PDB file of C-alpha atoms in Angstrom:
ATOM      1  CA  SER A 270      84.645 207.271  -2.209  1.00 51.00           C
ATOM      2  CA  PHE A 271      82.278 210.015  -3.407  1.00 53.00           C
ATOM      3  CA  SER A 272      80.920 210.468   0.092  1.00 52.00           C
ATOM      4  CA  GLN A 273      84.371 210.849   1.637  1.00 52.00           C
ATOM      5  CA  LEU A 274      85.355 213.425  -0.975  1.00 52.00           C
ATOM      6  CA  ALA A 275      82.073 215.280  -0.506  1.00 52.00           C
ATOM      7  CA  VAL A 276      82.473 215.361   3.268  1.00 50.00           C
ATOM      8  CA  MET A 277      85.960 216.816   3.050  1.00 52.00           C
ATOM      9  CA  ALA A 278      84.861 219.257   0.384  1.00 50.00           C
ATOM     10  CA  ALA A 279      81.945 220.393   2.546  1.00 49.00           C
ATOM     11  CA  GLU A 280      84.421 222.388   4.588  1.00 48.00           C
ATOM     12  CA  GLN A 281      84.932 224.561   1.532  1.00 47.00           C
ATOM     13  CA  ARG A 282      82.642 227.230   0.156  1.00 41.00           C
ATOM     14  CA  ARG A 283      82.267 228.132  -3.502  1.00 40.00           C
ATOM     15  CA  PRO A 284      81.849 231.836  -4.256  1.00 39.00           C
ATOM     16  CA  ASN A 285      79.588 233.208  -6.968  1.00 39.00           C
ATOM     17  CA  SER A 286      77.589 230.040  -7.465  1.00 41.00           C
ATOM     18  CA  SER A 287      74.056 231.096  -8.270  1.00 42.00           C
ATOM     19  CA  GLY A 288      71.587 228.284  -8.484  1.00 42.00           C
ATOM     20  CA  SER A 289      69.697 227.077 -11.485  1.00 41.00           C
ATOM     21  CA  ASN A 290      66.862 229.401 -10.537  1.00 43.00           C
ATOM     22  CA  GLY A 291      69.177 232.446 -10.570  1.00 46.00           C
ATOM     23  CA  SER A 292      68.902 232.984  -6.819  1.00 50.00           C
ATOM     24  CA  PRO A 293      72.039 233.726  -4.823  1.00 51.00           C
ATOM     25  CA  SER A 294      73.746 230.764  -3.265  1.00 50.00           C
ATOM     26  CA  ALA A 295      73.800 230.213   0.469  1.00 48.00           C
ATOM     27  CA  TRP A 296      77.446 231.280   0.320  1.00 46.00           C
ATOM     28  CA  GLU A 297      76.515 234.561  -1.346  1.00 47.00           C
ATOM     29  CA  GLN A 298      73.659 235.149   1.106  1.00 50.00           C
ATOM     30  CA  ARG A 299      76.164 234.949   3.942  1.00 47.00           C
ATOM     31  CA  GLY A 300      78.331 237.555   2.189  1.00 45.00           C
ATOM     32  CA  GLY A 301      80.886 235.117   0.825  1.00 45.00           C
ATOM     33  CA  ARG A 302      82.652 236.700  -2.104  1.00 40.00           C
ATOM     34  CA  GLY A 303      86.082 235.253  -1.667  1.00 45.00           C
ATOM     35  CA  ASN A 304      88.892 234.297  -3.945  1.00 48.00           C
ATOM     36  CA  GLY A 305      87.781 231.387  -6.140  1.00 56.00           C
ATOM     37  CA  THR A 306      91.399 230.326  -6.612  1.00 60.00           C
ATOM     38  CA  HIS A 307      91.768 229.861  -2.853  1.00 65.00           C
ATOM     39  CA  VAL A 308      88.616 227.736  -2.672  1.00 68.00           C
ATOM     40  CA  ASP A 309      89.691 225.607  -5.621  1.00 72.00           C
ATOM     41  CA  ALA A 310      93.148 225.156  -4.085  1.00 76.00           C
ATOM     42  CA  ASN A 311      91.571 223.955  -0.831  1.00 86.00           C
ATOM     43  CA  LEU A 312      89.282 221.610  -2.742  1.00 86.00           C
ATOM     44  CA  SER A 313      92.255 220.197  -4.647  1.00 85.00           C
ATOM     45  CA  ARG A 314      94.203 219.828  -1.400  1.00 89.00           C
ATOM     46  CA  ASN A 315      91.321 217.987   0.260  1.00 89.00           C
ATOM     47  CA  LYS A 316      90.797 215.722  -2.740  1.00 89.00           C
ATOM     48  CA  GLY A 317      94.514 214.921  -2.679  1.00 87.00           C
ATOM     49  CA  MET A 318      94.359 214.050   1.017  1.00 91.00           C
ATOM     50  CA  VAL A 319      91.385 211.726   0.503  1.00 89.00           C
ATOM     51  CA  LEU A 320      92.933 210.045  -2.535  1.00 88.00           C
ATOM     52  CA  SER A 321      96.219 209.472  -0.733  1.00 89.00           C
ATOM     53  CA  ALA A 322      94.357 207.995   2.233  1.00 91.00           C
ATOM     54  CA  LEU A 323      92.471 205.709  -0.149  1.00 87.00           C
ATOM     55  CA  SER A 324      95.396 205.045  -2.476  1.00 84.00           C
ATOM     56  CA  ASN A 325      95.175 201.269  -2.174  1.00 87.00           C
ATOM     57  CA  LYS A 326      91.376 201.180  -2.276  1.00 88.00           C
ATOM     58  CA  VAL A 327      90.537 203.088  -5.475  1.00 87.00           C
ATOM     59  CA  THR A 328      91.357 202.452  -9.097  1.00 87.00           C
ATOM     60  CA  SER A 329      93.542 204.642 -11.269  1.00 86.00           C
ATOM     61  CA  LYS A 330      90.440 205.360 -13.367  1.00 87.00           C
ATOM     62  CA  PHE A 331      88.703 206.771 -10.298  1.00 88.00           C
ATOM     63  CA  LYS A 332      91.796 208.790  -9.351  1.00 88.00           C
ATOM     64  CA  ALA A 333      91.839 210.287 -12.841  1.00 90.00           C
ATOM     65  CA  PHE A 334      88.126 211.064 -12.607  1.00 91.00           C
ATOM     66  CA  CYS A 335      88.684 212.899  -9.311  1.00 90.00           C
ATOM     67  CA  LYS A 336      90.938 215.362 -11.115  1.00 89.00           C
ATOM     68  CA  THR A 337      88.303 216.335 -13.676  1.00 92.00           C
ATOM     69  CA  GLU A 338      86.216 219.478 -13.943  1.00 94.00           C
ATOM     70  CA  LEU A 339      83.079 217.321 -13.663  1.00 95.00           C
ATOM     71  CA  MET A 340      84.141 216.031 -10.249  1.00 94.00           C
ATOM     72  CA  ASP A 341      84.860 219.580  -9.058  1.00 94.00           C
ATOM     73  CA  ARG A 342      81.467 220.759 -10.281  1.00 95.00           C
ATOM     74  CA  PHE A 343      79.803 217.817  -8.544  1.00 96.00           C
ATOM     75  CA  LEU A 344      81.563 218.533  -5.246  1.00 95.00           C
ATOM     76  CA  HIS A 345      80.754 222.242  -5.464  1.00 94.00           C
ATOM     77  CA  SER A 346      77.105 221.374  -6.109  1.00 96.00           C
ATOM     78  CA  CYS A 347      77.083 219.086  -3.080  1.00 96.00           C
ATOM     79  CA  ILE A 348      78.540 221.878  -0.962  1.00 94.00           C
ATOM     80  CA  GLU A 349      75.899 224.318  -2.191  1.00 96.00           C
ATOM     81  CA  TYR A 350      73.100 221.824  -1.541  1.00 97.00           C
ATOM     82  CA  PHE A 351      74.237 221.125   2.004  1.00 96.00           C
ATOM     83  CA  ALA A 352      74.709 224.845   2.699  1.00 96.00           C
ATOM     84  CA  ALA A 353      71.114 225.487   1.566  1.00 97.00           C
ATOM     85  CA  PHE A 354      69.824 222.452   3.472  1.00 97.00           C
ATOM     86  CA  PHE A 355      71.519 223.530   6.700  1.00 97.00           C
ATOM     87  CA  ASP A 356      70.306 227.115   6.235  1.00 96.00           C
ATOM     88  CA  LEU A 357      66.755 225.733   6.072  1.00 95.00           C
ATOM     89  CA  GLN A 358      67.297 223.534   9.130  1.00 96.00           C
ATOM     90  CA  GLN A 359      68.781 226.431  11.080  1.00 95.00           C
ATOM     91  CA  TYR A 360      65.862 228.705  10.200  1.00 93.00           C
ATOM     92  CA  LEU A 361      63.324 226.040  11.229  1.00 92.00           C
ATOM     93  CA  SER A 362      65.198 225.494  14.483  1.00 92.00           C
ATOM     94  CA  GLU A 363      65.233 229.243  15.211  1.00 91.00           C
ATOM     95  CA  VAL A 364      61.499 229.496  14.495  1.00 89.00           C
ATOM     96  CA  ALA A 365      60.756 226.539  16.791  1.00 89.00           C
ATOM     97  CA  GLU A 366      62.941 228.012  19.519  1.00 89.00           C
ATOM     98  CA  GLU A 367      61.239 231.400  19.197  1.00 86.00           C
ATOM     99  CA  ALA A 368      57.794 229.755  19.299  1.00 84.00           C
ATOM    100  CA  SER A 369      58.735 227.803  22.414  1.00 84.00           C
ATOM    101  CA  ARG A 370      60.078 230.926  24.086  1.00 82.00           C
ATOM    102  CA  SER A 371      56.929 232.853  23.173  1.00 78.00           C
ATOM    103  CA  GLU A 372      54.681 230.104  24.539  1.00 77.00           C
ATOM    104  CA  SER A 373      56.647 230.095  27.798  1.00 72.00           C
ATOM    105  CA  ILE A 374      56.182 233.851  28.122  1.00 74.00           C
ATOM    106  CA  LYS A 375      52.485 233.674  27.266  1.00 70.00           C
ATOM    107  CA  ALA A 376      51.909 230.938  29.848  1.00 69.00           C
ATOM    108  CA  GLY A 377      53.005 233.262  32.626  1.00 67.00           C
ATOM    109  CA  TRP A 378      50.739 236.202  31.673  1.00 59.00           C
ATOM    110  CA  PRO A 379      47.110 236.735  32.659  1.00 52.00           C
ATOM    111  CA  ARG A 380      44.612 235.952  29.866  1.00 51.00           C
ATOM    112  CA  ASP A 381      43.453 239.545  29.389  1.00 50.00           C
ATOM    113  CA  VAL A 382      47.040 240.828  28.940  1.00 47.00           C
ATOM    114  CA  ASP A 383      48.081 238.351  26.215  1.00 46.00           C
ATOM    115  CA  GLU A 384      46.325 240.160  23.382  1.00 47.00           C
ATOM    116  CA  THR A 385      47.899 243.502  24.337  1.00 43.00           C
ATOM    117  CA  ARG A 386      51.449 242.193  23.827  1.00 39.00           C
ATOM    118  CA  PRO A 387      52.169 242.151  20.074  1.00 41.00           C
ATOM    119  CA  HIS A 388      55.436 240.224  20.397  1.00 42.00           C
ATOM    120  CA  ALA A 389      53.604 237.406  22.159  1.00 38.00           C
ATOM    121  CA  VAL A 390      50.966 237.166  19.435  1.00 38.00           C
ATOM    122  CA  GLY A 391      53.198 237.384  16.339  1.00 46.00           C
ATOM    123  CA  LEU A 392      56.371 235.325  16.362  1.00 54.00           C
ATOM    124  CA  GLY A 393      58.152 237.235  13.635  1.00 59.00           C
ATOM    125  CA  VAL A 394      58.007 234.208  11.358  1.00 66.00           C
ATOM    126  CA  GLN A 395      58.268 235.085   7.702  1.00 79.00           C
ATOM    127  CA  PRO A 396      55.862 232.615   6.059  1.00 74.00           C
ATOM    128  CA  GLY A 397      57.487 232.921   2.641  1.00 90.00           C
ATOM    129  CA  ARG A 398      60.982 232.371   4.036  1.00 92.00           C
ATOM    130  CA  VAL A 399      60.445 228.654   4.663  1.00 92.00           C
ATOM    131  CA  VAL A 400      59.109 228.188   1.145  1.00 93.00           C
ATOM    132  CA  GLU A 401      62.023 230.183  -0.270  1.00 95.00           C
ATOM    133  CA  LEU A 402      64.603 228.118   1.629  1.00 95.00           C
ATOM    134  CA  GLU A 403      62.884 224.843   0.657  1.00 96.00           C
ATOM    135  CA  GLU A 404      62.846 225.876  -3.001  1.00 97.00           C
ATOM    136  CA  LEU A 405      66.518 226.859  -2.846  1.00 97.00           C
ATOM    137  CA  ALA A 406      67.477 223.510  -1.285  1.00 97.00           C
ATOM    138  CA  GLY A 407      65.374 221.714  -3.907  1.00 97.00           C
ATOM    139  CA  ALA A 408      67.058 223.628  -6.724  1.00 97.00           C
ATOM    140  CA  ARG A 409      70.487 222.788  -5.318  1.00 98.00           C
ATOM    141  CA  LEU A 410      69.535 219.121  -5.033  1.00 98.00           C
ATOM    142  CA  ARG A 411      68.395 219.114  -8.662  1.00 98.00           C
ATOM    143  CA  ASP A 412      71.800 220.562  -9.610  1.00 97.00           C
ATOM    144  CA  VAL A 413      73.500 217.678  -7.751  1.00 97.00           C
ATOM    145  CA  ALA A 414      71.203 215.154  -9.437  1.00 97.00           C
ATOM    146  CA  ALA A 415      71.929 216.530 -12.919  1.00 97.00           C
ATOM    147  CA  LEU A 416      75.674 216.332 -12.363  1.00 97.00           C
ATOM    148  CA  TYR A 417      75.411 212.854 -10.860  1.00 95.00           C
ATOM    149  CA  ALA A 418      73.423 211.731 -13.897  1.00 95.00           C
ATOM    150  CA  ALA A 419      76.141 213.164 -16.156  1.00 94.00           C
ATOM    151  CA  ILE A 420      78.764 211.235 -14.191  1.00 93.00           C
ATOM    152  CA  LEU A 421      76.794 208.003 -14.557  1.00 90.00           C
ATOM    153  CA  VAL A 422      76.298 208.502 -18.278  1.00 89.00           C
ATOM    154  CA  GLN A 423      79.960 209.318 -18.910  1.00 89.00           C
ATOM    155  CA  HIS A 424      81.594 206.781 -16.620  1.00 85.00           C
ATOM    156  CA  SER A 425      79.271 203.777 -16.401  1.00 84.00           C
ATOM    157  CA  ASN A 426      79.960 200.650 -18.372  1.00 79.00           C
ATOM    158  CA  TYR A 427      76.511 199.432 -19.307  1.00 78.00           C
ATOM    159  CA  ALA A 428      77.863 196.391 -21.136  1.00 80.00           C
ATOM    160  CA  ASN A 429      79.641 195.153 -18.022  1.00 78.00           C
ATOM    161  CA  THR A 430      77.975 196.447 -14.858  1.00 74.00           C
ATOM    162  CA  GLN A 431      80.434 194.546 -12.637  1.00 73.00           C
ATOM    163  CA  GLN A 432      83.136 197.015 -13.688  1.00 69.00           C
ATOM    164  CA  ASP A 433      81.091 199.883 -12.214  1.00 66.00           C
ATOM    165  CA  ARG A 434      81.582 198.417  -8.769  1.00 68.00           C
ATOM    166  CA  VAL A 435      85.342 198.732  -9.026  1.00 66.00           C
ATOM    167  CA  PHE A 436      85.288 202.247 -10.518  1.00 66.00           C
TER     168      PHE A 436
END
């Protein structure tokens, strides 16, 4: 149930959501400074659609939990993590594509000309950018983990673990 809600919520973007390390979110880096009410309305709409589709498969306790602030924070954190993760993957893909293109160009040039072409030697890769994107994704994942831990602590029944399966 969490995964279905998270997938539908991933279509949304949360504005003004700086990470635990104070860095701008992936949404902010892309210039997203929208109306938070609109985003929350879309999130609520998507949660409603998922819950109605699963109406016979989830408990009333779970439905009530889905309407809480904690669930919204968890979904927003998941969105921010995946945005950071996909930003990292996109950057790595662009770097690999640029390296491949550069190697193709270099292969066609005579040996003595290669060193005179600066764009063939340097790929324009920003070494710190990969580290920065990895750290951002890691920080976002830690945010998700902290909220998930809070959910487990608040909603798990440690005396009767069988009840957790039907939550």
